[in-house]
PDB file of C-alpha atoms and ligand atoms in Angstrom:
ATOM      1  CA  MET A   1       0.000   0.000   0.000  1.00 93.00           C
ATOM      2  CA  LEU A   2       1.180   3.510  -0.768  1.00 97.00           C
ATOM      3  CA  THR A   3       0.222   6.457   1.431  1.00 98.00           C
ATOM      4  CA  ILE A   4      -0.186   9.796  -0.342  1.00 98.00           C
ATOM      5  CA  ALA A   5      -0.559  13.138   1.476  1.00 98.00           C
ATOM      6  CA  LEU A   6      -2.797  15.615  -0.347  1.00 98.00           C
ATOM      7  CA  PRO A   7      -3.347  19.320   0.329  1.00 97.00           C
ATOM      8  CA  LYS A   8      -6.890  20.347   1.315  1.00 96.00           C
ATOM      9  CA  GLY A   9      -8.845  22.079  -1.421  1.00 93.00           C
ATOM     10  CA  ARG A  10      -8.951  21.917  -5.166  1.00 92.00           C
ATOM     11  CA  ILE A  11      -5.565  20.226  -5.645  1.00 96.00           C
ATOM     12  CA  ALA A  12      -6.768  17.261  -3.540  1.00 95.00           C
ATOM     13  CA  GLU A  13      -9.952  16.981  -5.603  1.00 95.00           C
ATOM     14  CA  ASP A  14      -8.063  17.248  -8.908  1.00 96.00           C
ATOM     15  CA  THR A  15      -5.464  14.695  -7.749  1.00 97.00           C
ATOM     16  CA  LEU A  16      -8.181  12.244  -6.657  1.00 97.00           C
ATOM     17  CA  GLU A  17      -9.790  12.747 -10.076  1.00 97.00           C
ATOM     18  CA  PHE A  18      -6.600  11.274 -11.631  1.00 97.00           C
ATOM     19  CA  PHE A  19      -7.020   8.189  -9.411  1.00 96.00           C
ATOM     20  CA  LYS A  20     -10.707   7.935 -10.268  1.00 96.00           C
ATOM     21  CA  ARG A  21      -9.794   7.838 -13.932  1.00 96.00           C
ATOM     22  CA  LEU A  22      -7.114   5.204 -13.317  1.00 95.00           C
ATOM     23  CA  PHE A  23      -9.014   2.879 -11.009  1.00 93.00           C
ATOM     24  CA  GLY A  24     -12.703   3.805 -11.355  1.00 94.00           C
ATOM     25  CA  GLY A  25     -14.994   4.175  -8.326  1.00 92.00           C
ATOM     26  CA  ASP A  26     -15.482   7.083  -6.031  1.00 93.00           C
ATOM     27  CA  PHE A  27     -12.272   8.776  -4.851  1.00 96.00           C
ATOM     28  CA  ALA A  28     -13.462  11.413  -2.385  1.00 95.00           C
ATOM     29  CA  PHE A  29     -13.006  12.094   1.314  1.00 96.00           C
ATOM     30  CA  GLU A  30     -16.223  11.543   3.284  1.00 93.00           C
ATOM     31  CA  ASN A  31     -17.517  14.459   5.348  1.00 90.00           C
ATOM     32  CA  ARG A  32     -14.804  15.431   7.851  1.00 94.00           C
ATOM     33  CA  LYS A  33     -12.711  12.273   7.424  1.00 96.00           C
ATOM     34  CA  LEU A  34      -8.994  12.859   6.891  1.00 98.00           C
ATOM     35  CA  ILE A  35      -8.095   9.361   5.690  1.00 98.00           C
ATOM     36  CA  LEU A  36      -9.387   7.708   2.540  1.00 97.00           C
ATOM     37  CA  ASP A  37      -8.484   4.088   1.717  1.00 97.00           C
ATOM     38  CA  ARG A  38      -9.169   3.098  -1.879  1.00 96.00           C
ATOM     39  CA  ALA A  39      -7.778   0.627  -4.434  1.00 95.00           C
ATOM     40  CA  GLY A  40      -4.692  -0.158  -2.351  1.00 95.00           C
ATOM     41  CA  PHE A  41      -3.849   3.492  -1.642  1.00 97.00           C
ATOM     42  CA  ARG A  42      -4.237   5.507   1.538  1.00 98.00           C
ATOM     43  CA  PHE A  43      -4.809   9.244   1.078  1.00 98.00           C
ATOM     44  CA  LEU A  44      -4.232  11.749   3.886  1.00 98.00           C
ATOM     45  CA  LEU A  45      -5.865  15.179   3.819  1.00 98.00           C
ATOM     46  CA  VAL A  46      -3.520  17.804   5.278  1.00 98.00           C
ATOM     47  CA  ARG A  47      -2.724  21.517   5.049  1.00 97.00           C
ATOM     48  CA  SER A  48      -0.715  22.306   1.947  1.00 97.00           C
ATOM     49  CA  GLN A  49       2.280  23.546   3.991  1.00 97.00           C
ATOM     50  CA  ASP A  50       2.241  20.310   6.007  1.00 98.00           C
ATOM     51  CA  VAL A  51       2.446  17.921   3.026  1.00 98.00           C
ATOM     52  CA  PRO A  52       6.299  17.978   2.865  1.00 98.00           C
ATOM     53  CA  THR A  53       6.465  17.226   6.616  1.00 98.00           C
ATOM     54  CA  TYR A  54       4.312  14.091   6.275  1.00 98.00           C
ATOM     55  CA  VAL A  55       6.533  12.934   3.434  1.00 98.00           C
ATOM     56  CA  THR A  56       9.994  13.819   4.777  1.00 98.00           C
ATOM     57  CA  ARG A  57       9.146  12.219   8.141  1.00 98.00           C
ATOM     58  CA  GLY A  58       7.892   9.079   6.419  1.00 98.00           C
ATOM     59  CA  ALA A  59       4.220   9.210   7.491  1.00 98.00           C
ATOM     60  CA  ALA A  60       3.440   9.170   3.772  1.00 98.00           C
ATOM     61  CA  GLU A  61       5.564   7.750   0.953  1.00 98.00           C
ATOM     62  CA  LEU A  62       4.216  10.276  -1.525  1.00 98.00           C
ATOM     63  CA  GLY A  63       2.828  13.790  -1.446  1.00 98.00           C
ATOM     64  CA  VAL A  64       1.302  16.366  -3.732  1.00 98.00           C
ATOM     65  CA  CYS A  65       1.690  20.100  -3.205  1.00 98.00           C
ATOM     66  CA  GLY A  66       2.633  23.262  -5.049  1.00 98.00           C
ATOM     67  CA  LYS A  67       6.213  23.743  -6.235  1.00 98.00           C
ATOM     68  CA  ASP A  68       6.151  27.020  -4.255  1.00 98.00           C
ATOM     69  CA  VAL A  69       5.701  25.067  -1.007  1.00 98.00           C
ATOM     70  CA  LEU A  70       8.632  22.761  -1.862  1.00 98.00           C
ATOM     71  CA  LEU A  71      10.829  25.763  -2.703  1.00 98.00           C
ATOM     72  CA  GLU A  72       9.776  27.719   0.381  1.00 98.00           C
ATOM     73  CA  GLN A  73      10.551  24.778   2.677  1.00 98.00           C
ATOM     74  CA  ASP A  74      13.561  23.586   0.666  1.00 97.00           C
ATOM     75  CA  SER A  75      12.178  20.096   1.194  1.00 96.00           C
ATOM     76  CA  PRO A  76      14.593  17.172   0.724  1.00 97.00           C
ATOM     77  CA  VAL A  77      12.268  15.007  -1.408  1.00 98.00           C
ATOM     78  CA  THR A  78      12.420  13.245  -4.773  1.00 98.00           C
ATOM     79  CA  GLU A  79      10.249  15.166  -7.220  1.00 98.00           C
ATOM     80  CA  LEU A  80       8.517  12.762  -9.593  1.00 98.00           C
ATOM     81  CA  LEU A  81       5.934  14.517 -11.726  1.00 98.00           C
ATOM     82  CA  ASP A  82       4.451  17.900 -12.621  1.00 98.00           C
ATOM     83  CA  LEU A  83       0.692  17.237 -12.454  1.00 98.00           C
ATOM     84  CA  LYS A  84       0.009  20.587 -14.205  1.00 98.00           C
ATOM     85  CA  ILE A  85      -2.897  21.358 -11.885  1.00 97.00           C
ATOM     86  CA  GLY A  86      -3.132  24.135  -9.287  1.00 96.00           C
ATOM     87  CA  ARG A  87      -1.373  26.543 -11.614  1.00 97.00           C
ATOM     88  CA  CYS A  88      -0.638  29.889  -9.939  1.00 97.00           C
ATOM     89  CA  LYS A  89       2.007  32.581  -9.634  1.00 98.00           C
ATOM     90  CA  VAL A  90       4.045  33.944  -6.776  1.00 98.00           C
ATOM     91  CA  VAL A  91       4.210  37.679  -7.336  1.00 98.00           C
ATOM     92  CA  LEU A  92       5.563  40.883  -5.905  1.00 97.00           C
ATOM     93  CA  GLY A  93       2.499  43.096  -5.432  1.00 97.00           C
ATOM     94  CA  VAL A  94       2.386  46.842  -4.828  1.00 97.00           C
ATOM     95  CA  PRO A  95      -0.410  49.408  -4.452  1.00 97.00           C
ATOM     96  CA  GLN A  96      -1.736  50.295  -7.936  1.00 96.00           C
ATOM     97  CA  GLY A  97       0.313  53.023  -9.613  1.00 92.00           C
ATOM     98  CA  LYS A  98       3.031  52.914  -6.975  1.00 86.00           C
ATOM     99  CA  PHE A  99       6.555  51.678  -7.481  1.00 78.00           C
ATOM    100  CA  LEU A 100       8.969  50.650  -4.796  1.00 78.00           C
ATOM    101  CA  ASP A 101      10.950  53.779  -3.932  1.00 77.00           C
ATOM    102  CA  PRO A 102      14.595  52.948  -4.789  1.00 75.00           C
ATOM    103  CA  LYS A 103      15.744  55.718  -2.411  1.00 79.00           C
ATOM    104  CA  LYS A 104      14.234  54.017   0.610  1.00 83.00           C
ATOM    105  CA  PRO A 105      16.946  52.241   2.615  1.00 85.00           C
ATOM    106  CA  SER A 106      14.801  49.151   3.056  1.00 92.00           C
ATOM    107  CA  VAL A 107      11.539  47.902   1.605  1.00 95.00           C
ATOM    108  CA  LYS A 108       8.970  46.474   3.985  1.00 97.00           C
ATOM    109  CA  VAL A 109       7.405  43.316   2.532  1.00 98.00           C
ATOM    110  CA  ALA A 110       4.532  41.284   3.978  1.00 98.00           C
ATOM    111  CA  THR A 111       4.405  37.600   3.102  1.00 98.00           C
ATOM    112  CA  LYS A 112       3.810  34.100   4.341  1.00 98.00           C
ATOM    113  CA  MET A 113       6.645  32.915   2.049  1.00 98.00           C
ATOM    114  CA  THR A 114       9.609  34.361   3.904  1.00 98.00           C
ATOM    115  CA  ASN A 115      12.331  32.207   2.313  1.00 98.00           C
ATOM    116  CA  ILE A 116      11.267  32.842  -1.290  1.00 98.00           C
ATOM    117  CA  THR A 117      10.975  36.547  -0.413  1.00 98.00           C
ATOM    118  CA  LYS A 118      14.398  36.710   1.260  1.00 98.00           C
ATOM    119  CA  LYS A 119      16.012  35.070  -1.743  1.00 98.00           C
ATOM    120  CA  TYR A 120      14.215  37.334  -4.221  1.00 97.00           C
ATOM    121  CA  PHE A 121      15.461  40.517  -2.534  1.00 96.00           C
ATOM    122  CA  ALA A 122      18.924  39.147  -1.707  1.00 95.00           C
ATOM    123  CA  ASP A 123      19.433  38.213  -5.394  1.00 95.00           C
ATOM    124  CA  ARG A 124      18.697  41.857  -6.267  1.00 93.00           C
ATOM    125  CA  ALA A 125      20.834  43.250  -3.439  1.00 92.00           C
ATOM    126  CA  ILE A 126      17.810  45.085  -2.020  1.00 93.00           C
ATOM    127  CA  ALA A 127      17.475  45.345   1.758  1.00 95.00           C
ATOM    128  CA  ALA A 128      14.112  43.933   2.802  1.00 96.00           C
ATOM    129  CA  ASP A 129      12.344  44.074   6.125  1.00 97.00           C
ATOM    130  CA  ILE A 130      10.157  40.977   5.954  1.00 98.00           C
ATOM    131  CA  VAL A 131       6.883  40.971   7.869  1.00 98.00           C
ATOM    132  CA  LYS A 132       5.718  37.384   8.351  1.00 98.00           C
ATOM    133  CA  LEU A 133       1.940  36.953   8.128  1.00 98.00           C
ATOM    134  CA  TYR A 134      -0.226  33.828   7.953  1.00 97.00           C
ATOM    135  CA  GLY A 135      -2.985  35.105   5.647  1.00 96.00           C
ATOM    136  CA  SER A 136      -4.861  38.153   4.284  1.00 98.00           C
ATOM    137  CA  ILE A 137      -1.485  39.352   3.033  1.00 98.00           C
ATOM    138  CA  GLU A 138      -3.158  41.840   0.665  1.00 98.00           C
ATOM    139  CA  LEU A 139      -4.300  43.893   3.637  1.00 98.00           C
ATOM    140  CA  ALA A 140      -0.806  44.824   4.818  1.00 98.00           C
ATOM    141  CA  PRO A 141       0.010  47.609   2.286  1.00 97.00           C
ATOM    142  CA  LEU A 142      -3.459  49.142   2.761  1.00 97.00           C
ATOM    143  CA  VAL A 143      -2.856  49.902   6.422  1.00 97.00           C
ATOM    144  CA  GLY A 144       0.841  50.778   6.379  1.00 97.00           C
ATOM    145  CA  LEU A 145       2.104  47.452   7.672  1.00 98.00           C
ATOM    146  CA  ALA A 146       4.126  46.950   4.462  1.00 97.00           C
ATOM    147  CA  ASP A 147       5.137  48.693   1.209  1.00 97.00           C
ATOM    148  CA  ALA A 148       4.650  45.549  -0.851  1.00 97.00           C
ATOM    149  CA  ILE A 149       3.639  41.916  -0.625  1.00 98.00           C
ATOM    150  CA  VAL A 150       4.932  38.622  -1.937  1.00 98.00           C
ATOM    151  CA  ASP A 151       1.995  36.278  -2.324  1.00 98.00           C
ATOM    152  CA  ILE A 152       0.421  33.606  -4.442  1.00 97.00           C
ATOM    153  CA  THR A 153      -2.221  34.597  -6.989  1.00 97.00           C
ATOM    154  CA  GLU A 154      -4.453  32.483  -9.138  1.00 96.00           C
ATOM    155  CA  THR A 155      -7.133  34.693 -10.680  1.00 95.00           C
ATOM    156  CA  GLY A 156      -5.594  37.961  -9.419  1.00 96.00           C
ATOM    157  CA  ASN A 157      -8.987  38.941  -7.992  1.00 97.00           C
ATOM    158  CA  THR A 158      -7.898  39.351  -4.364  1.00 97.00           C
ATOM    159  CA  MET A 159      -5.109  41.755  -5.332  1.00 98.00           C
ATOM    160  CA  ARG A 160      -7.334  43.720  -7.734  1.00 97.00           C
ATOM    161  CA  GLU A 161     -10.160  43.996  -5.195  1.00 97.00           C
ATOM    162  CA  ASN A 162      -7.671  45.434  -2.720  1.00 98.00           C
ATOM    163  CA  GLY A 163      -6.081  47.974  -5.051  1.00 97.00           C
ATOM    164  CA  LEU A 164      -2.847  46.096  -5.616  1.00 98.00           C
ATOM    165  CA  GLU A 165      -1.075  45.212  -8.858  1.00 97.00           C
ATOM    166  CA  VAL A 166       1.608  42.774  -9.908  1.00 97.00           C
ATOM    167  CA  SER A 167       4.992  44.453 -10.032  1.00 95.00           C
ATOM    168  CA  GLU A 168       6.863  41.269 -10.961  1.00 95.00           C
ATOM    169  CA  VAL A 169       6.159  37.559 -11.330  1.00 97.00           C
ATOM    170  CA  ILE A 170       8.663  35.790  -9.084  1.00 98.00           C
ATOM    171  CA  LEU A 171       7.741  32.253 -10.065  1.00 97.00           C
ATOM    172  CA  GLU A 172       5.052  30.177 -11.706  1.00 98.00           C
ATOM    173  CA  THR A 173       3.995  27.093  -9.859  1.00 98.00           C
ATOM    174  CA  THR A 174       1.993  23.895 -10.343  1.00 98.00           C
ATOM    175  CA  ALA A 175       1.312  20.866  -8.154  1.00 98.00           C
ATOM    176  CA  ARG A 176       4.071  18.252  -8.006  1.00 98.00           C
ATOM    177  CA  LEU A 177       4.028  14.579  -7.030  1.00 98.00           C
ATOM    178  CA  PHE A 178       7.030  13.777  -4.875  1.00 98.00           C
ATOM    179  CA  ALA A 179       8.387  10.969  -2.711  1.00 98.00           C
ATOM    180  CA  ASN A 180      10.221  10.453   0.536  1.00 98.00           C
ATOM    181  CA  ARG A 181      13.834   9.798  -0.574  1.00 98.00           C
ATOM    182  CA  ASP A 182      14.351   6.556   1.377  1.00 98.00           C
ATOM    183  CA  LYS A 183      10.883   5.167   0.613  1.00 98.00           C
ATOM    184  CA  PHE A 184      11.501   5.927  -3.057  1.00 98.00           C
ATOM    185  CA  ILE A 185      14.502   3.612  -3.025  1.00 98.00           C
ATOM    186  CA  GLU A 186      12.648   0.969  -0.957  1.00 98.00           C
ATOM    187  CA  LYS A 187       9.488   0.964  -3.118  1.00 98.00           C
ATOM    188  CA  LYS A 188      10.922   2.202  -6.386  1.00 98.00           C
ATOM    189  CA  ARG A 189       9.080  -0.197  -8.691  1.00 98.00           C
ATOM    190  CA  GLU A 190       5.670   0.464  -7.130  1.00 98.00           C
ATOM    191  CA  ILE A 191       6.182   4.234  -7.012  1.00 98.00           C
ATOM    192  CA  LEU A 192       7.487   4.523 -10.569  1.00 98.00           C
ATOM    193  CA  GLU A 193       4.630   2.386 -11.869  1.00 98.00           C
ATOM    194  CA  LEU A 194       2.137   4.805 -10.296  1.00 98.00           C
ATOM    195  CA  ARG A 195       4.132   7.813 -11.528  1.00 98.00           C
ATOM    196  CA  ASP A 196       4.063   6.471 -15.107  1.00 98.00           C
ATOM    197  CA  ARG A 197       0.330   5.774 -15.002  1.00 97.00           C
ATOM    198  CA  LEU A 198      -0.371   9.276 -13.664  1.00 98.00           C
ATOM    199  CA  ALA A 199       1.978  10.828 -16.238  1.00 98.00           C
ATOM    200  CA  GLU A 200      -0.200   9.422 -19.030  1.00 97.00           C
ATOM    201  CA  LEU A 201      -3.153  11.424 -17.680  1.00 97.00           C
ATOM    202  CA  VAL A 202      -1.328  14.750 -17.380  1.00 97.00           C
ATOM    203  CA  LYS A 203      -2.518  17.235 -19.989  1.00 87.00           C
TER     204      LYS A 203
HETATM  205  C1  PRP B   1      -4.200  32.771  -1.621  1.00 84.80           C
HETATM  206  C2  PRP B   1      -3.448  34.068  -1.557  1.00 84.80           C
HETATM  207  C3  PRP B   1      -4.472  35.107  -1.900  1.00 84.80           C
HETATM  208  C4  PRP B   1      -5.459  34.350  -2.770  1.00 84.80           C
HETATM  209  C5  PRP B   1      -5.218  34.729  -4.198  1.00 84.80           C
HETATM  210  O1  PRP B   1      -4.688  32.479  -0.385  1.00 84.80           O
HETATM  211  O2  PRP B   1      -2.829  34.282  -0.312  1.00 84.80           O
HETATM  212  O3  PRP B   1      -5.081  35.635  -0.753  1.00 84.80           O
HETATM  213  O4  PRP B   1      -5.229  32.959  -2.582  1.00 84.80           O
HETATM  214  O5  PRP B   1      -6.106  34.121  -5.083  1.00 84.80           O
HETATM  215  P1  PRP B   1      -6.700  34.921  -6.324  1.00 84.80           P
HETATM  216  O6  PRP B   1      -5.543  35.483  -7.108  1.00 84.80           O
HETATM  217  O7  PRP B   1      -7.430  33.868  -7.132  1.00 84.80           O
HETATM  218  O8  PRP B   1      -7.606  35.969  -5.806  1.00 84.80           O
HETATM  219  P2  PRP B   1      -5.330  31.045  -0.128  1.00 84.80           P
HETATM  220  O9  PRP B   1      -6.718  31.024  -0.639  1.00 84.80           O
HETATM  221  O10 PRP B   1      -4.413  29.991  -0.683  1.00 84.80           O
HETATM  222  O11 PRP B   1      -5.448  30.961   1.441  1.00 84.80           O
HETATM  223  P3  PRP B   1      -4.373  30.976   2.596  1.00 84.80           P
HETATM  224  O12 PRP B   1      -4.134  32.428   2.879  1.00 84.80           O
HETATM  225  O13 PRP B   1      -5.095  30.275   3.711  1.00 84.80           O
HETATM  226  O14 PRP B   1      -3.145  30.244   2.134  1.00 84.80           O
END
C-alpha cells in the first residue's frame, strides 16, 4: 500500500480525479474524514504547507503540493511529476500606480513565504524588512504594515479587489508529485509504476 498526502482544497480533488480515472470508483473524502483508503492506496488530507512534513518524516511515501511550497521549505524530497494542476504565480504586489521607492533604505514586505521573499530581494541586493503573516497578506500595504507583498495569486482577484497590482512575477507554480527519498529507493518499482500511469493522464 502507498500512502499519499494531499493538500486540502482543489488540488486534492483534482489529484483524486486522476485516481478515479485510473481505477474507477469514487475517490473522495467523506464528510470530515482525513483518511481515505481506496484501491490499495491511503490518502491523507492535510494543510498544503504540512504535506512535505508528512513525506519527509515518512508518514506518507508520496505527497502532492505546489512547487512554491517545496521551494519555500527547501524540502529534501524526490520530485517525480508535474501534475500541471493548481497553476498559480508567486508575485511581488504593490499598491496600484506605486513603485517601490529605490531611495528608501529598506523595503517592507509582507508575506507568508519568507524564504522565497528573502532570496528574491537578496538576489537583487535590495534590503528587505520581511513581515511574516499567515494570511490576508493583501491587507498589509493598505494599512501601512508593508510597502509591498509577496503572495500567491491564481485569478488575481484578491489583489485587484484590494487595489494592488503585480509588479513582478517571481515564479510560476503547479502541483508536483514527490516521494520520501528513502521510501523511493525501498518501493521504487511500485512508485514509478504509479508515476508512469499518472503521467499518461497529465494534460
Ligand atoms: C491565496 C493568496 C491570496 C489568494 C489569491 O490564499 O494568499 O489571498 O489565494 O487568489 P486569487 O488570485 O485567485 O484571488 P489562499 O486562498 O491559498 O489561502 P491561505 O491564505 O489560507 O493560504
